[in-house]
Short mmCIF file of C-alpha atoms in Angstrom, two decimals:
data_model
loop_
_atom_site.label_atom_id
_atom_site.label_comp_id
_atom_site.label_asym_id
_atom_site.label_seq_id
_atom_site.Cartn_x
_atom_site.Cartn_y
_atom_site.Cartn_z
CA MET Z 1 -2.15 161.00 -237.11
CA THR Z 2 -1.43 159.91 -240.67
CA SER Z 3 2.03 158.52 -241.22
CA LEU Z 4 4.36 160.42 -243.53
CA ILE Z 5 6.20 157.33 -244.69
CA SER Z 6 5.89 156.26 -248.32
CA ALA Z 7 7.74 153.58 -250.24
CA ASN Z 8 10.65 155.96 -250.78
CA GLY Z 9 10.60 157.83 -247.50
CA VAL Z 10 9.75 161.54 -247.54
CA ASP Z 11 11.18 164.47 -249.43
CA LEU Z 12 13.46 166.20 -246.95
CA PRO Z 13 15.32 169.32 -248.09
CA THR Z 14 19.03 168.76 -248.57
CA ARG Z 15 22.20 170.81 -248.24
CA ARG Z 16 25.79 170.56 -249.41
CA LEU Z 17 28.25 168.93 -247.04
CA GLY Z 18 30.95 171.54 -247.37
CA GLN Z 19 33.11 170.86 -250.43
CA THR Z 20 32.74 167.06 -250.36
CA GLY Z 21 30.33 167.06 -253.29
CA LEU Z 22 27.72 165.29 -251.14
CA ARG Z 23 24.28 166.47 -250.15
CA LEU Z 24 22.49 165.42 -246.96
CA PRO Z 25 18.95 165.94 -245.69
CA VAL Z 26 18.94 168.82 -243.23
CA LEU Z 27 17.47 166.58 -240.52
CA GLY Z 28 19.98 164.14 -239.08
CA PHE Z 29 19.81 161.73 -236.15
CA GLY Z 30 21.92 162.28 -233.03
CA THR Z 31 22.28 159.00 -231.16
CA ALA Z 32 23.52 160.28 -227.80
CA PRO Z 33 20.08 159.69 -226.19
CA VAL Z 34 20.11 156.17 -227.64
CA GLY Z 35 23.23 155.27 -225.71
CA LEU Z 36 23.40 157.51 -222.67
CA SER Z 37 21.32 156.25 -219.77
CA GLY Z 38 21.82 159.65 -218.17
CA TYR Z 39 19.27 160.98 -220.66
CA GLN Z 40 16.63 158.81 -219.05
CA ASP Z 41 14.84 158.75 -215.69
CA PRO Z 42 16.92 157.00 -212.99
CA GLY Z 43 14.66 153.96 -212.86
CA PHE Z 44 14.12 153.53 -216.58
CA ASP Z 45 13.56 150.14 -218.19
CA GLN Z 46 16.73 149.43 -220.20
CA LYS Z 47 15.16 146.78 -222.42
CA GLN Z 48 12.16 148.94 -223.26
CA SER Z 49 14.44 151.89 -223.85
CA GLU Z 50 16.45 149.87 -226.36
CA ARG Z 51 13.29 148.70 -228.12
CA ASN Z 52 12.15 152.31 -228.42
CA SER Z 53 15.55 153.41 -229.67
CA LEU Z 54 15.71 150.71 -232.33
CA SER Z 55 12.20 151.67 -233.48
CA ALA Z 56 13.33 155.29 -233.72
CA LEU Z 57 16.40 154.35 -235.77
CA ASP Z 58 14.34 152.16 -238.09
CA ALA Z 59 11.76 154.92 -238.54
CA ALA Z 60 14.47 157.49 -239.29
CA ILE Z 61 15.92 155.33 -242.07
CA ASP Z 62 12.42 154.72 -243.47
CA TYR Z 63 11.70 158.46 -243.45
CA GLY Z 64 14.81 159.15 -245.50
CA ILE Z 65 17.13 160.52 -242.82
CA LYS Z 66 20.70 159.81 -243.97
CA PHE Z 67 23.05 161.27 -241.35
CA PHE Z 68 23.56 159.37 -238.09
CA ASP Z 69 25.99 160.68 -235.49
CA THR Z 70 27.33 158.35 -232.82
CA ALA Z 71 30.39 157.92 -230.58
CA PRO Z 72 32.00 155.31 -228.32
CA ALA Z 73 31.28 157.54 -225.32
CA TYR Z 74 27.53 157.46 -225.97
CA ALA Z 75 27.22 154.57 -223.58
CA ASN Z 76 25.41 153.52 -220.45
CA LYS Z 77 27.23 155.10 -217.55
CA ILE Z 78 28.27 152.80 -214.73
CA PRO Z 79 30.30 153.57 -211.59
CA THR Z 80 33.86 153.65 -212.89
CA ASP Z 81 36.93 155.83 -212.90
CA GLY Z 82 36.69 156.25 -216.67
CA TRP Z 83 34.22 156.08 -219.52
CA SER Z 84 32.00 153.06 -219.93
CA THR Z 85 32.96 150.61 -222.67
CA ASP Z 86 29.33 149.64 -223.21
CA ARG Z 87 29.09 151.64 -226.49
CA ALA Z 88 25.32 151.13 -226.53
CA SER Z 89 24.74 153.79 -229.18
CA GLU Z 90 27.12 152.24 -231.71
CA ARG Z 91 25.80 148.77 -230.96
CA MET Z 92 22.15 149.72 -231.54
CA LEU Z 93 22.94 151.80 -234.62
CA GLY Z 94 24.79 148.76 -235.97
CA GLN Z 95 21.73 146.62 -235.40
CA ALA Z 96 19.60 149.15 -237.28
CA LEU Z 97 22.10 149.21 -240.15
CA SER Z 98 21.96 145.42 -240.28
CA ASN Z 99 18.16 145.62 -240.54
CA HIS Z 100 18.56 147.95 -243.54
CA GLY Z 101 21.71 146.41 -245.04
CA SER Z 102 20.83 147.25 -248.64
CA LYS Z 103 20.70 150.95 -247.74
CA ARG Z 104 24.15 151.21 -246.12
CA ASP Z 105 25.73 153.02 -249.06
CA GLN Z 106 22.87 155.54 -249.04
CA LEU Z 107 23.50 156.46 -245.40
CA PHE Z 108 26.14 158.68 -243.85
CA ILE Z 109 27.51 157.27 -240.60
CA ALA Z 110 29.63 159.45 -238.34
CA THR Z 111 31.45 158.30 -235.22
CA LYS Z 112 34.32 159.57 -233.09
CA ASN Z 113 37.40 158.29 -231.32
CA MET Z 114 37.29 157.24 -227.68
CA PHE Z 115 38.62 160.55 -226.45
CA ASP Z 116 40.73 159.26 -223.57
CA ARG Z 117 43.02 157.59 -226.16
CA MET Z 118 44.59 160.35 -228.25
CA ASP Z 119 47.38 158.24 -229.69
CA ALA Z 120 47.76 156.24 -232.91
CA GLU Z 121 47.20 152.82 -231.33
CA GLY Z 122 44.23 154.00 -229.29
CA ILE Z 123 42.58 155.73 -232.26
CA ARG Z 124 42.96 152.65 -234.45
CA LYS Z 125 41.66 150.27 -231.80
CA SER Z 126 38.71 152.56 -231.11
CA LEU Z 127 37.77 152.72 -234.80
CA ASP Z 128 38.11 148.96 -235.28
CA HIS Z 129 35.80 148.42 -232.32
CA SER Z 130 33.35 150.93 -233.78
CA LEU Z 131 33.35 149.19 -237.15
CA ARG Z 132 32.58 145.83 -235.53
CA LEU Z 133 29.68 147.26 -233.56
CA LEU Z 134 28.34 149.27 -236.49
CA GLN Z 135 28.58 146.14 -238.69
CA THR Z 136 30.28 148.03 -241.50
CA ASP Z 137 33.78 148.16 -242.96
CA TYR Z 138 33.98 151.96 -243.13
CA VAL Z 139 32.51 155.08 -241.60
CA ASP Z 140 31.71 158.14 -243.63
CA LEU Z 141 33.02 160.54 -241.00
CA LEU Z 142 35.47 160.05 -238.14
CA GLN Z 143 35.72 162.96 -235.72
CA ILE Z 144 38.13 163.88 -232.98
CA HIS Z 145 35.79 163.82 -230.02
CA GLY Z 146 34.94 166.94 -228.04
CA ILE Z 147 38.07 168.55 -226.66
CA ILE Z 148 36.72 170.05 -223.43
CA ALA Z 149 39.99 171.08 -221.76
CA LYS Z 150 39.78 174.66 -220.51
CA PRO Z 151 43.10 175.77 -222.05
CA PHE Z 152 42.07 174.44 -225.51
CA ARG Z 153 42.65 177.63 -227.54
CA ALA Z 154 43.67 178.80 -230.97
CA ASP Z 155 47.28 179.16 -229.82
CA ASN Z 156 47.72 175.76 -228.17
CA TRP Z 157 45.45 173.25 -229.90
CA ARG Z 158 48.48 171.20 -230.97
CA ASN Z 159 49.01 170.30 -227.32
CA PHE Z 160 45.82 168.23 -227.59
CA ILE Z 161 45.61 167.36 -231.29
CA THR Z 162 49.19 166.35 -232.03
CA ASP Z 163 50.82 165.56 -235.35
CA GLU Z 164 50.46 161.87 -234.44
CA VAL Z 165 46.69 162.28 -234.09
CA LEU Z 166 46.35 164.15 -237.38
CA GLU Z 167 48.57 161.70 -239.25
CA THR Z 168 46.60 158.74 -237.91
CA PHE Z 169 43.28 160.22 -239.04
CA LEU Z 170 44.71 160.97 -242.48
CA GLN Z 171 46.14 157.44 -242.78
CA LEU Z 172 42.79 155.91 -241.89
CA ARG Z 173 41.24 157.95 -244.65
CA GLN Z 174 43.86 156.74 -247.14
CA GLU Z 175 43.17 153.16 -246.06
CA GLY Z 176 39.47 153.53 -246.88
CA LYS Z 177 38.22 152.99 -243.34
CA VAL Z 178 37.15 156.64 -243.18
CA ARG Z 179 35.80 158.83 -245.98
CA TYR Z 180 36.06 162.23 -244.27
CA ILE Z 181 37.52 163.58 -241.05
CA GLY Z 182 36.21 166.14 -238.61
CA VAL Z 183 36.59 167.57 -235.13
CA SER Z 184 34.12 168.42 -232.39
CA GLY Z 185 34.62 170.63 -229.37
CA TYR Z 186 33.50 173.46 -227.12
CA ARG Z 187 36.04 176.22 -227.81
CA GLU Z 188 35.13 178.19 -230.91
CA GLY Z 189 38.54 179.89 -231.14
CA ALA Z 190 40.40 176.59 -231.29
CA LEU Z 191 37.90 175.10 -233.73
CA SER Z 192 38.28 178.16 -235.95
CA ALA Z 193 42.05 177.63 -236.00
CA LEU Z 194 41.49 173.99 -236.94
CA ILE Z 195 39.27 175.05 -239.85
CA GLU Z 196 42.17 177.15 -241.13
CA THR Z 197 44.47 174.10 -241.28
CA GLY Z 198 42.52 172.77 -244.26
CA VAL Z 199 42.70 169.24 -242.82
CA PHE Z 200 39.06 168.81 -241.78
CA GLN Z 201 35.96 168.53 -243.93
CA VAL Z 202 33.56 168.87 -240.98
CA VAL Z 203 33.56 170.74 -237.69
CA MET Z 204 31.07 170.21 -234.84
CA PRO Z 205 30.85 173.08 -232.36
CA GLN Z 206 28.27 173.38 -229.61
CA PHE Z 207 25.94 175.72 -231.45
CA ASN Z 208 22.27 176.41 -230.85
CA TYR Z 209 19.69 179.00 -229.83
CA PHE Z 210 21.36 179.47 -226.43
CA TYR Z 211 25.03 178.81 -227.30
CA ARG Z 212 25.81 181.27 -230.08
CA GLY Z 213 29.58 181.65 -229.85
CA ALA Z 214 30.11 180.00 -233.25
CA GLU Z 215 27.98 182.70 -234.86
CA TYR Z 216 30.62 185.40 -234.56
CA GLU Z 217 33.64 183.93 -236.35
CA LEU Z 218 33.46 180.18 -236.87
CA VAL Z 219 30.56 180.12 -239.33
CA LYS Z 220 32.25 182.77 -241.50
CA LEU Z 221 35.50 180.81 -241.59
CA ALA Z 222 33.65 177.59 -242.34
CA GLN Z 223 31.91 179.26 -245.25
CA GLN Z 224 35.22 180.69 -246.49
CA TYR Z 225 37.07 177.36 -246.30
CA GLY Z 226 34.18 175.19 -247.48
CA VAL Z 227 34.01 173.27 -244.21
CA ALA Z 228 30.65 171.82 -243.21
CA VAL Z 229 29.27 172.76 -239.81
CA ILE Z 230 27.25 170.08 -238.04
CA PRO Z 231 26.11 171.63 -234.76
CA MET Z 232 26.32 169.83 -231.46
CA ARG Z 233 23.03 169.92 -229.51
CA PRO Z 234 21.20 171.84 -232.27
CA LEU Z 235 17.92 171.88 -230.33
CA THR Z 236 19.70 172.98 -227.11
CA GLY Z 237 20.27 169.54 -225.57
CA GLY Z 238 17.27 169.76 -223.26
CA LEU Z 239 17.85 173.36 -222.12
CA MET Z 240 14.83 174.62 -224.05
CA GLN Z 241 12.49 172.11 -222.41
CA GLY Z 242 14.04 172.73 -219.02
CA MET Z 243 13.47 176.47 -219.34
CA LEU Z 244 9.84 175.96 -220.32
CA ASP Z 245 9.25 173.58 -217.42
CA GLU Z 246 10.81 175.99 -214.94
CA PHE Z 247 9.34 179.30 -216.06
CA PHE Z 248 6.09 178.22 -217.75
CA PRO Z 249 4.99 175.06 -215.92
CA GLY Z 250 1.90 173.47 -217.41
CA GLN Z 251 1.61 176.11 -220.12
CA LYS Z 252 1.65 175.53 -223.86
CA PRO Z 253 3.90 178.03 -225.64
CA SER Z 254 2.43 180.04 -228.51
CA ALA Z 255 5.19 178.80 -230.84
CA ASN Z 256 6.80 175.38 -230.95
CA PRO Z 257 10.15 176.01 -229.19
CA PHE Z 258 11.93 173.24 -231.09
CA LYS Z 259 10.78 174.66 -234.39
CA VAL Z 260 12.17 178.03 -233.24
CA ALA Z 261 15.50 176.35 -232.43
CA MET Z 262 15.55 174.63 -235.84
CA LYS Z 263 14.82 177.91 -237.62
CA TYR Z 264 17.65 179.66 -235.79
CA ILE Z 265 20.37 177.11 -236.51
CA LEU Z 266 19.33 176.45 -240.10
CA GLN Z 267 19.60 180.11 -241.05
CA PHE Z 268 23.35 179.55 -241.46
CA ASP Z 269 24.20 178.28 -244.93
CA CYS Z 270 27.30 176.37 -243.78
CA VAL Z 271 25.16 174.21 -241.45
CA SER Z 272 24.72 171.04 -243.47
CA THR Z 273 22.54 168.89 -241.24
CA ILE Z 274 21.32 168.99 -237.64
CA PRO Z 275 21.73 165.76 -235.64
CA VAL Z 276 18.64 165.89 -233.45
CA GLY Z 277 18.55 163.51 -230.51
CA MET Z 278 15.51 161.25 -230.77
CA ARG Z 279 14.38 158.35 -228.59
CA THR Z 280 11.14 157.17 -230.18
CA ALA Z 281 9.59 156.75 -233.62
CA ARG Z 282 7.01 159.37 -232.62
CA GLU Z 283 9.77 161.92 -232.01
CA VAL Z 284 11.23 161.13 -235.43
CA GLU Z 285 7.88 161.79 -237.08
CA GLU Z 286 7.36 165.03 -235.14
CA ASN Z 287 10.78 166.37 -236.19
CA VAL Z 288 10.21 165.40 -239.81
CA ARG Z 289 6.98 167.39 -239.72
CA LEU Z 290 8.72 170.43 -238.27
CA ILE Z 291 11.33 170.33 -241.03
CA GLN Z 292 8.64 170.05 -243.68
CA GLU Z 293 6.79 173.02 -242.18
CA LEU Z 294 9.95 175.14 -242.19
CA GLU Z 295 10.71 174.12 -245.77
CA GLN Z 296 7.30 175.41 -246.82
CA GLU Z 297 7.63 178.61 -244.78
CA ILE Z 298 11.22 179.73 -245.43
CA GLY Z 299 12.94 177.13 -247.62
CA LEU Z 300 15.83 175.15 -246.14
CA GLY Z 301 17.70 173.67 -249.08
CA ARG Z 302 21.10 175.17 -249.92
#
């Protein structure tokens, strides 16, 4: 297979990032598989996995992918009462950024707070740790990480995202440690209410071919308020492959299911970029090809 890489990467279609004035390639890189050992087979080789992940990150930067989404919680899980502090995803992304130091200002790095510390001190300490691991003095996007509480609704979101949390995020932006702020989560009603506050430039709902709740209200509000939507698990987070393995074992589908998933999520104009989880350089190249095919077939730039 001939490589797509040229001296200047490849021409990936771009979209507006809400009302920030920025444009990003529609294909982004989701680093959860880089850091979460749970994405791997139980007996996987950690060192080889990290080598593969670093190759994937390097390839993505060479191909011209700009958006990289990470989080402190994207870490190797170990037996503990809380979340691991390994932060493998941030650490490896930082190594990749160091390898491409001259390109830092051309990239868009997004991370999140350690979500078991929703207080000013905890948020600041989490970000400072992230900056050290990422080997940078700022992140382009800091997001409140995935509120998963069942009562997280439009009428009670302030019980979880307090004035202290909002003020801390805004202060970090004023200090230059953060360029933009966002929020991720699993309750579309609450996220829609957060869009209406006008505080956030980006919102990250779980949104894909199987999880379509954001389609009914959130995307319309995001379009209205000029808020960028960056979908969580845009290619279904493994559900698509699991369905194929269960119902069509050993069979090759007539259409590439991941291309179908890309086509679905990119039909929405407010979707700025899709952070696809990738573990190898080969997966990066395959996803770049799918995006190029869709660009030729339906046009993706907005």
